[in-house]
Coordinates of C-alpha atoms in Angstrom, one line a residue:
M1 CA 32.6 9.6 10.8
T2 CA 29.2 9.9 9.1
R3 CA 26.3 9.0 11.4
I4 CA 23.1 7.4 10.2
F5 CA 19.7 6.6 11.8
S6 CA 16.8 4.6 10.5
G7 CA 14.1 2.4 12.0
V8 CA 11.2 0.1 11.5
K9 CA 7.7 0.4 12.9
P10 CA 6.2 -2.8 14.6
T11 CA 2.8 -2.3 13.1
G12 CA 2.9 -5.7 11.3
H13 CA 5.2 -8.5 10.3
L14 CA 8.2 -7.3 8.3
T15 CA 8.0 -7.9 4.6
L16 CA 10.1 -8.5 1.6
G17 CA 9.7 -4.8 0.8
N18 CA 11.2 -3.8 4.1
Y19 CA 14.1 -6.1 3.5
L20 CA 14.9 -5.4 -0.1
G21 CA 14.1 -1.7 0.2
A22 CA 16.0 -1.0 3.4
V23 CA 17.1 -3.6 5.9
R24 CA 19.5 -5.5 3.5
Q25 CA 21.2 -2.2 2.7
W26 CA 21.6 -1.5 6.4
A27 CA 23.2 -4.8 7.0
E28 CA 25.4 -5.1 3.9
V29 CA 26.5 -1.5 3.5
D30 CA 25.4 1.1 6.0
Q31 CA 26.5 -0.4 9.3
H32 CA 30.0 -0.8 7.9
R33 CA 30.4 2.7 6.3
A34 CA 29.1 4.8 9.2
D35 CA 28.3 5.2 12.8
A36 CA 24.9 3.6 12.5
L37 CA 21.8 3.4 14.7
F38 CA 18.8 1.2 13.8
S39 CA 15.7 1.2 16.0
V40 CA 12.4 -0.5 16.4
V41 CA 10.3 2.6 16.6
D42 CA 7.6 1.3 18.8
L43 CA 6.2 4.6 19.9
H44 CA 5.1 5.2 16.3
A45 CA 2.9 2.1 16.5
L46 CA 0.7 3.8 19.0
T47 CA -0.6 6.4 16.6
V48 CA -3.5 4.1 15.5
D49 CA -5.8 1.6 17.3
H50 CA -3.6 -1.3 18.5
D51 CA -3.4 -4.3 20.7
P52 CA -0.7 -3.7 23.4
G53 CA 0.3 -7.4 23.5
R54 CA 0.7 -7.5 19.7
V55 CA 2.9 -4.4 19.7
R56 CA 5.2 -6.0 22.2
R57 CA 5.4 -9.2 20.2
L58 CA 6.0 -7.5 16.9
S59 CA 8.6 -5.2 18.5
K60 CA 10.6 -8.3 19.7
Q61 CA 10.1 -10.0 16.4
A62 CA 11.3 -6.9 14.4
A63 CA 14.4 -6.6 16.6
T64 CA 15.2 -10.3 16.1
L65 CA 14.7 -10.0 12.4
L66 CA 17.0 -7.0 12.2
L67 CA 19.7 -9.1 13.9
A68 CA 18.9 -12.1 11.7
S69 CA 19.3 -9.9 8.6
G70 CA 22.9 -9.3 9.5
L71 CA 23.0 -6.2 11.7
D72 CA 25.9 -6.8 14.1
P73 CA 25.6 -5.2 17.6
E74 CA 29.4 -5.1 17.8
V75 CA 29.4 -2.8 14.7
C76 CA 26.1 -0.8 14.9
T77 CA 23.6 0.1 17.6
V78 CA 20.3 -1.8 17.6
F79 CA 17.7 -0.7 20.1
V80 CA 14.0 -0.1 20.9
Q81 CA 12.9 3.5 20.7
S82 CA 10.8 3.6 23.9
H83 CA 13.8 2.4 25.9
V84 CA 15.5 5.8 25.3
D85 CA 13.6 8.6 26.9
E86 CA 15.3 11.3 24.8
H87 CA 13.0 10.6 21.9
A88 CA 9.9 11.7 23.8
R89 CA 11.8 14.5 25.5
L90 CA 12.9 16.1 22.3
S91 CA 9.7 15.4 20.5
Y92 CA 7.8 18.0 22.7
L93 CA 10.4 20.7 22.1
L94 CA 10.1 20.2 18.3
E95 CA 6.3 20.4 18.6
C96 CA 6.9 23.8 20.0
V97 CA 8.8 24.7 16.7
A98 CA 6.6 22.9 14.2
T99 CA 3.3 24.4 12.9
D100 CA -0.1 22.9 12.5
G101 CA -0.1 23.6 8.8
E102 CA 3.2 21.6 8.3
M103 CA 1.7 18.6 10.0
R104 CA -1.6 18.6 8.0
R105 CA 0.4 18.8 4.7
M106 CA 2.0 15.5 5.4
I107 CA 0.9 13.0 2.7
Q108 CA 0.8 10.0 5.1
Y109 CA -1.3 11.9 7.6
K110 CA -3.8 12.8 4.9
E111 CA -4.0 9.2 3.6
K112 CA -4.1 7.5 7.0
S113 CA -6.6 9.9 8.6
A114 CA -8.9 9.5 5.6
L115 CA -8.7 5.8 5.9
E116 CA -9.4 5.9 9.6
R117 CA -12.5 8.1 9.1
E118 CA -13.8 5.7 6.4
R119 CA -13.6 2.9 9.0
G120 CA -15.7 5.0 11.4
G121 CA -12.8 5.6 13.8
S122 CA -11.5 8.7 15.4
V123 CA -8.1 10.1 14.4
R124 CA -5.6 10.3 17.2
L125 CA -3.6 13.5 17.7
S126 CA -0.4 11.4 17.7
L127 CA -1.1 10.5 14.0
L128 CA -0.9 14.2 13.2
T129 CA 2.2 14.9 15.2
Y130 CA 4.2 11.7 14.7
P131 CA 6.4 13.3 12.0
V132 CA 7.8 15.5 14.8
L133 CA 8.6 12.4 16.8
M134 CA 10.3 11.0 13.7
A135 CA 12.3 14.2 13.5
A136 CA 13.3 13.8 17.2
D137 CA 14.4 10.2 16.4
I138 CA 16.9 11.6 13.9
L139 CA 18.0 14.9 15.4
A140 CA 18.7 13.5 18.9
Y141 CA 21.6 11.5 17.5
G142 CA 23.1 14.2 15.2
A143 CA 22.5 11.9 12.2
D144 CA 23.9 13.1 8.9
E145 CA 22.0 10.6 6.8
V146 CA 18.6 8.9 7.0
P147 CA 18.3 5.8 4.7
V148 CA 14.6 5.9 3.7
G149 CA 12.3 4.8 0.9
D150 CA 10.7 7.5 -1.2
D151 CA 7.5 7.4 0.9
Q152 CA 9.4 8.9 3.8
T153 CA 11.4 11.6 2.2
Q154 CA 8.8 14.2 3.0
H155 CA 9.3 13.5 6.7
V156 CA 13.1 13.9 6.4
E157 CA 12.5 17.2 4.6
L158 CA 10.3 18.3 7.6
T159 CA 13.1 17.2 9.9
R160 CA 15.6 19.4 8.0
D161 CA 13.2 22.4 8.2
L162 CA 12.7 21.9 12.0
A163 CA 16.4 21.6 12.6
V164 CA 17.2 24.8 10.6
R165 CA 14.4 26.7 12.3
F166 CA 15.5 25.6 15.8
N167 CA 19.1 26.5 15.0
Q168 CA 18.2 29.9 13.7
R169 CA 15.8 30.8 16.5
Y170 CA 17.7 29.5 19.5
G171 CA 21.3 28.8 18.5
H172 CA 23.0 26.0 16.6
T173 CA 22.0 22.7 18.2
F174 CA 21.2 20.2 15.5
V175 CA 22.9 18.6 12.6
V176 CA 20.7 19.0 9.5
P177 CA 20.3 15.5 8.0
R178 CA 19.7 14.4 4.4
A179 CA 17.7 11.4 3.0
T180 CA 19.6 8.7 1.3
P181 CA 17.2 6.4 -0.7
P182 CA 18.4 3.0 -1.8
A183 CA 19.3 2.6 -5.4
V184 CA 17.3 -0.6 -6.3
A185 CA 13.9 -1.8 -5.1
A186 CA 13.4 1.3 -3.0
R187 CA 9.6 0.6 -3.1
V188 CA 8.5 -3.0 -3.6
M189 CA 4.8 -3.1 -4.5
D190 CA 2.0 -5.4 -3.5
L191 CA 1.8 -8.5 -5.6
Q192 CA -2.0 -8.2 -5.9
D193 CA -2.0 -4.4 -6.4
P194 CA 1.2 -3.4 -8.0
T195 CA 0.2 0.3 -7.8
S196 CA 0.4 0.1 -4.0
K197 CA 3.4 -0.3 -1.7
M198 CA 3.9 -3.7 -0.1
G199 CA 2.8 -2.6 3.4
K200 CA 3.1 -4.8 6.5
S201 CA -0.2 -3.6 8.0
H202 CA -2.5 -4.3 5.1
D203 CA -5.6 -6.3 5.9
N204 CA -5.2 -8.7 3.0
G205 CA -1.8 -10.5 3.0
A206 CA -2.2 -12.3 -0.4
G207 CA 0.0 -9.8 -2.1
I208 CA 2.6 -9.5 0.7
V209 CA 5.6 -11.7 1.2
Y210 CA 6.5 -11.7 4.8
L211 CA 10.1 -12.4 5.9
L212 CA 9.0 -15.5 7.9
D213 CA 6.7 -17.0 5.2
E214 CA 7.5 -20.6 4.5
P215 CA 9.1 -21.3 1.1
D216 CA 5.9 -22.9 -0.3
V217 CA 3.9 -19.9 0.8
V218 CA 6.4 -17.5 -0.9
R219 CA 6.2 -19.4 -4.1
K220 CA 2.4 -19.5 -4.1
K221 CA 2.1 -15.8 -3.5
I222 CA 4.5 -14.9 -6.3
L223 CA 3.1 -17.4 -8.8
R224 CA -0.3 -15.8 -8.1
A225 CA 1.0 -12.2 -8.6
V226 CA -1.1 -9.9 -10.8
T227 CA 0.5 -9.3 -14.2
D228 CA -0.5 -7.1 -17.1
S229 CA -2.1 -7.4 -20.6
G230 CA 0.1 -8.6 -23.4
T231 CA 2.8 -11.2 -23.2
E232 CA 6.1 -9.4 -23.4
V233 CA 8.3 -9.3 -20.3
E234 CA 9.5 -5.8 -20.3
Y235 CA 10.2 -3.1 -17.7
D236 CA 7.7 -0.3 -17.9
R237 CA 6.3 1.0 -14.6
E238 CA 3.4 2.9 -16.2
A239 CA 2.2 0.4 -18.8
K240 CA 3.2 -2.9 -17.0
P241 CA 3.2 -2.3 -13.2
G242 CA 2.8 -6.0 -12.4
V243 CA 5.6 -7.2 -14.5
S244 CA 7.8 -4.3 -13.6
N245 CA 7.3 -5.1 -9.9
L246 CA 8.4 -8.7 -10.4
L247 CA 11.4 -7.5 -12.4
E248 CA 12.4 -5.1 -9.6
I249 CA 12.1 -7.8 -7.0
L250 CA 14.1 -10.3 -9.1
A251 CA 16.8 -7.7 -9.9
A252 CA 17.1 -6.8 -6.2
C253 CA 17.5 -10.5 -5.3
L254 CA 20.1 -11.1 -8.1
G255 CA 22.0 -7.9 -7.6
G256 CA 21.2 -6.6 -11.1
N257 CA 18.8 -4.0 -12.6
P258 CA 15.3 -4.6 -13.8
Q259 CA 15.8 -3.0 -17.2
G260 CA 18.6 -5.5 -17.9
L261 CA 16.2 -8.4 -17.2
S262 CA 13.7 -7.2 -19.8
G263 CA 13.3 -9.7 -22.6
V264 CA 15.3 -12.4 -20.7
Y265 CA 12.2 -14.4 -19.9
E266 CA 9.8 -15.7 -22.6
S267 CA 6.7 -15.6 -20.5
Y268 CA 5.1 -14.2 -17.4
G269 CA 5.1 -17.7 -15.9
A270 CA 8.8 -18.1 -16.4
L271 CA 9.4 -14.7 -14.8
K272 CA 7.2 -15.6 -11.8
K273 CA 9.0 -18.9 -11.3
A274 CA 12.4 -17.3 -11.4
T275 CA 11.4 -14.5 -9.0
A276 CA 9.9 -17.0 -6.6
E277 CA 13.0 -19.1 -6.4
A278 CA 15.2 -16.0 -6.1
V279 CA 13.2 -14.8 -3.2
V280 CA 13.2 -18.1 -1.4
E281 CA 17.0 -18.3 -1.8
V282 CA 17.4 -14.8 -0.4
L283 CA 15.2 -15.4 2.6
A284 CA 16.7 -18.8 3.5
P285 CA 19.7 -17.6 5.5
L286 CA 17.7 -14.9 7.3
Q287 CA 15.0 -17.4 8.4
K288 CA 17.7 -19.9 9.6
R289 CA 19.4 -17.2 11.7
H290 CA 16.0 -16.0 13.0
K291 CA 15.2 -19.5 14.2
E292 CA 18.6 -19.6 16.1
L293 CA 17.9 -16.2 17.7
V294 CA 14.4 -17.2 18.8
A295 CA 16.0 -20.1 20.6
D296 CA 18.2 -17.7 22.6
P297 CA 15.9 -14.8 23.8
A298 CA 18.4 -13.8 26.5
Y299 CA 20.9 -12.8 23.8
V300 CA 18.4 -10.6 22.0
E301 CA 17.3 -8.9 25.2
E302 CA 21.0 -8.2 26.1
V303 CA 21.6 -6.7 22.7
L304 CA 18.6 -4.4 23.1
R305 CA 19.7 -3.4 26.6
R306 CA 23.2 -2.5 25.5
G307 CA 21.9 -0.8 22.4
A308 CA 19.6 1.4 24.4
E309 CA 22.3 2.3 26.8
R310 CA 24.6 3.2 24.0
A311 CA 21.9 5.2 22.2
R312 CA 21.0 7.1 25.4
E313 CA 24.7 8.1 25.9
M314 CA 24.7 9.5 22.3
A315 CA 21.3 11.3 22.5
K316 CA 21.3 12.8 26.0
P317 CA 24.0 15.5 25.4
T318 CA 22.1 16.9 22.3
V319 CA 18.7 16.8 24.0
D320 CA 20.0 18.4 27.2
A321 CA 21.6 21.1 25.0
A322 CA 18.3 21.7 23.2
Y323 CA 16.5 22.1 26.6
R324 CA 19.0 24.7 27.7
T325 CA 19.0 26.5 24.4
I326 CA 15.2 26.8 24.1
G327 CA 15.1 28.4 27.5
L328 CA 14.3 25.7 30.1
L329 CA 15.8 25.9 33.5
P330 CA 18.2 23.1 34.1
P331 CA 17.6 20.8 37.1
A332 CA 19.5 21.6 40.3

């Protein structure tokens, strides 16, 4: 059976972009078609300056939202990355295979390190090496597929390179995975800056719809979304990024395609109103289930405990094999 792995970073509250671009696909399709693992990758949240308490709160919230989105712990494996030691164990071995040049060519490292320097901060070494940890996340489980947005495909390509290199140098150990981007709304953009991804860690949340935003807040943010010159509602990512972003969001909510919605609405206002109501309707069952899960924290904790136990059983044989293959003496 095909095995897939994917995860979310607890660096901010999960957004509509996270849901439409990834999590809904995990819940509706991926967990049913494959042996699927979904993780809150909390170790990745430590690559930049952070508040420890906030990371813990966001990790719990992210796990609860994954379950509220429809991930079924009886069907797939839901767990927290730091609860499974094999991630960190394998990451160091892969650092011994990766090169400095590969790390510094990563687009996200270039962007995030430049931003950190602009703020006057220092760049942590873990920010440079976290793509190797991401590779360990994937390779530890022998994942065949990695459902990711287009901003993460470079990291999956690195994972493939490291797996092939390790296998060639030390003997076949890892499955070589492939990225599987979602077909619609793979990259939902910021409502106030439709040329930038709707990221959960942005300082200004005016253009970000969070999964736990109240309906009136959702409506207000979408009705205030930046649009474009002209009046025609048509899908054109280059000429009309604002309108195109709204069409992609609406299409993802309705299950259609953005091109098919071009010309359906007579004005930008009508498009915004339709998009706002579609988003509110999509988020309603998720928010209702989240409220129920928050009222039963023991259930969520038990899901994560069992998920980590299952994940550890899957990962340990592969990581132990990698330790032997690379030349490390096994414990007595």
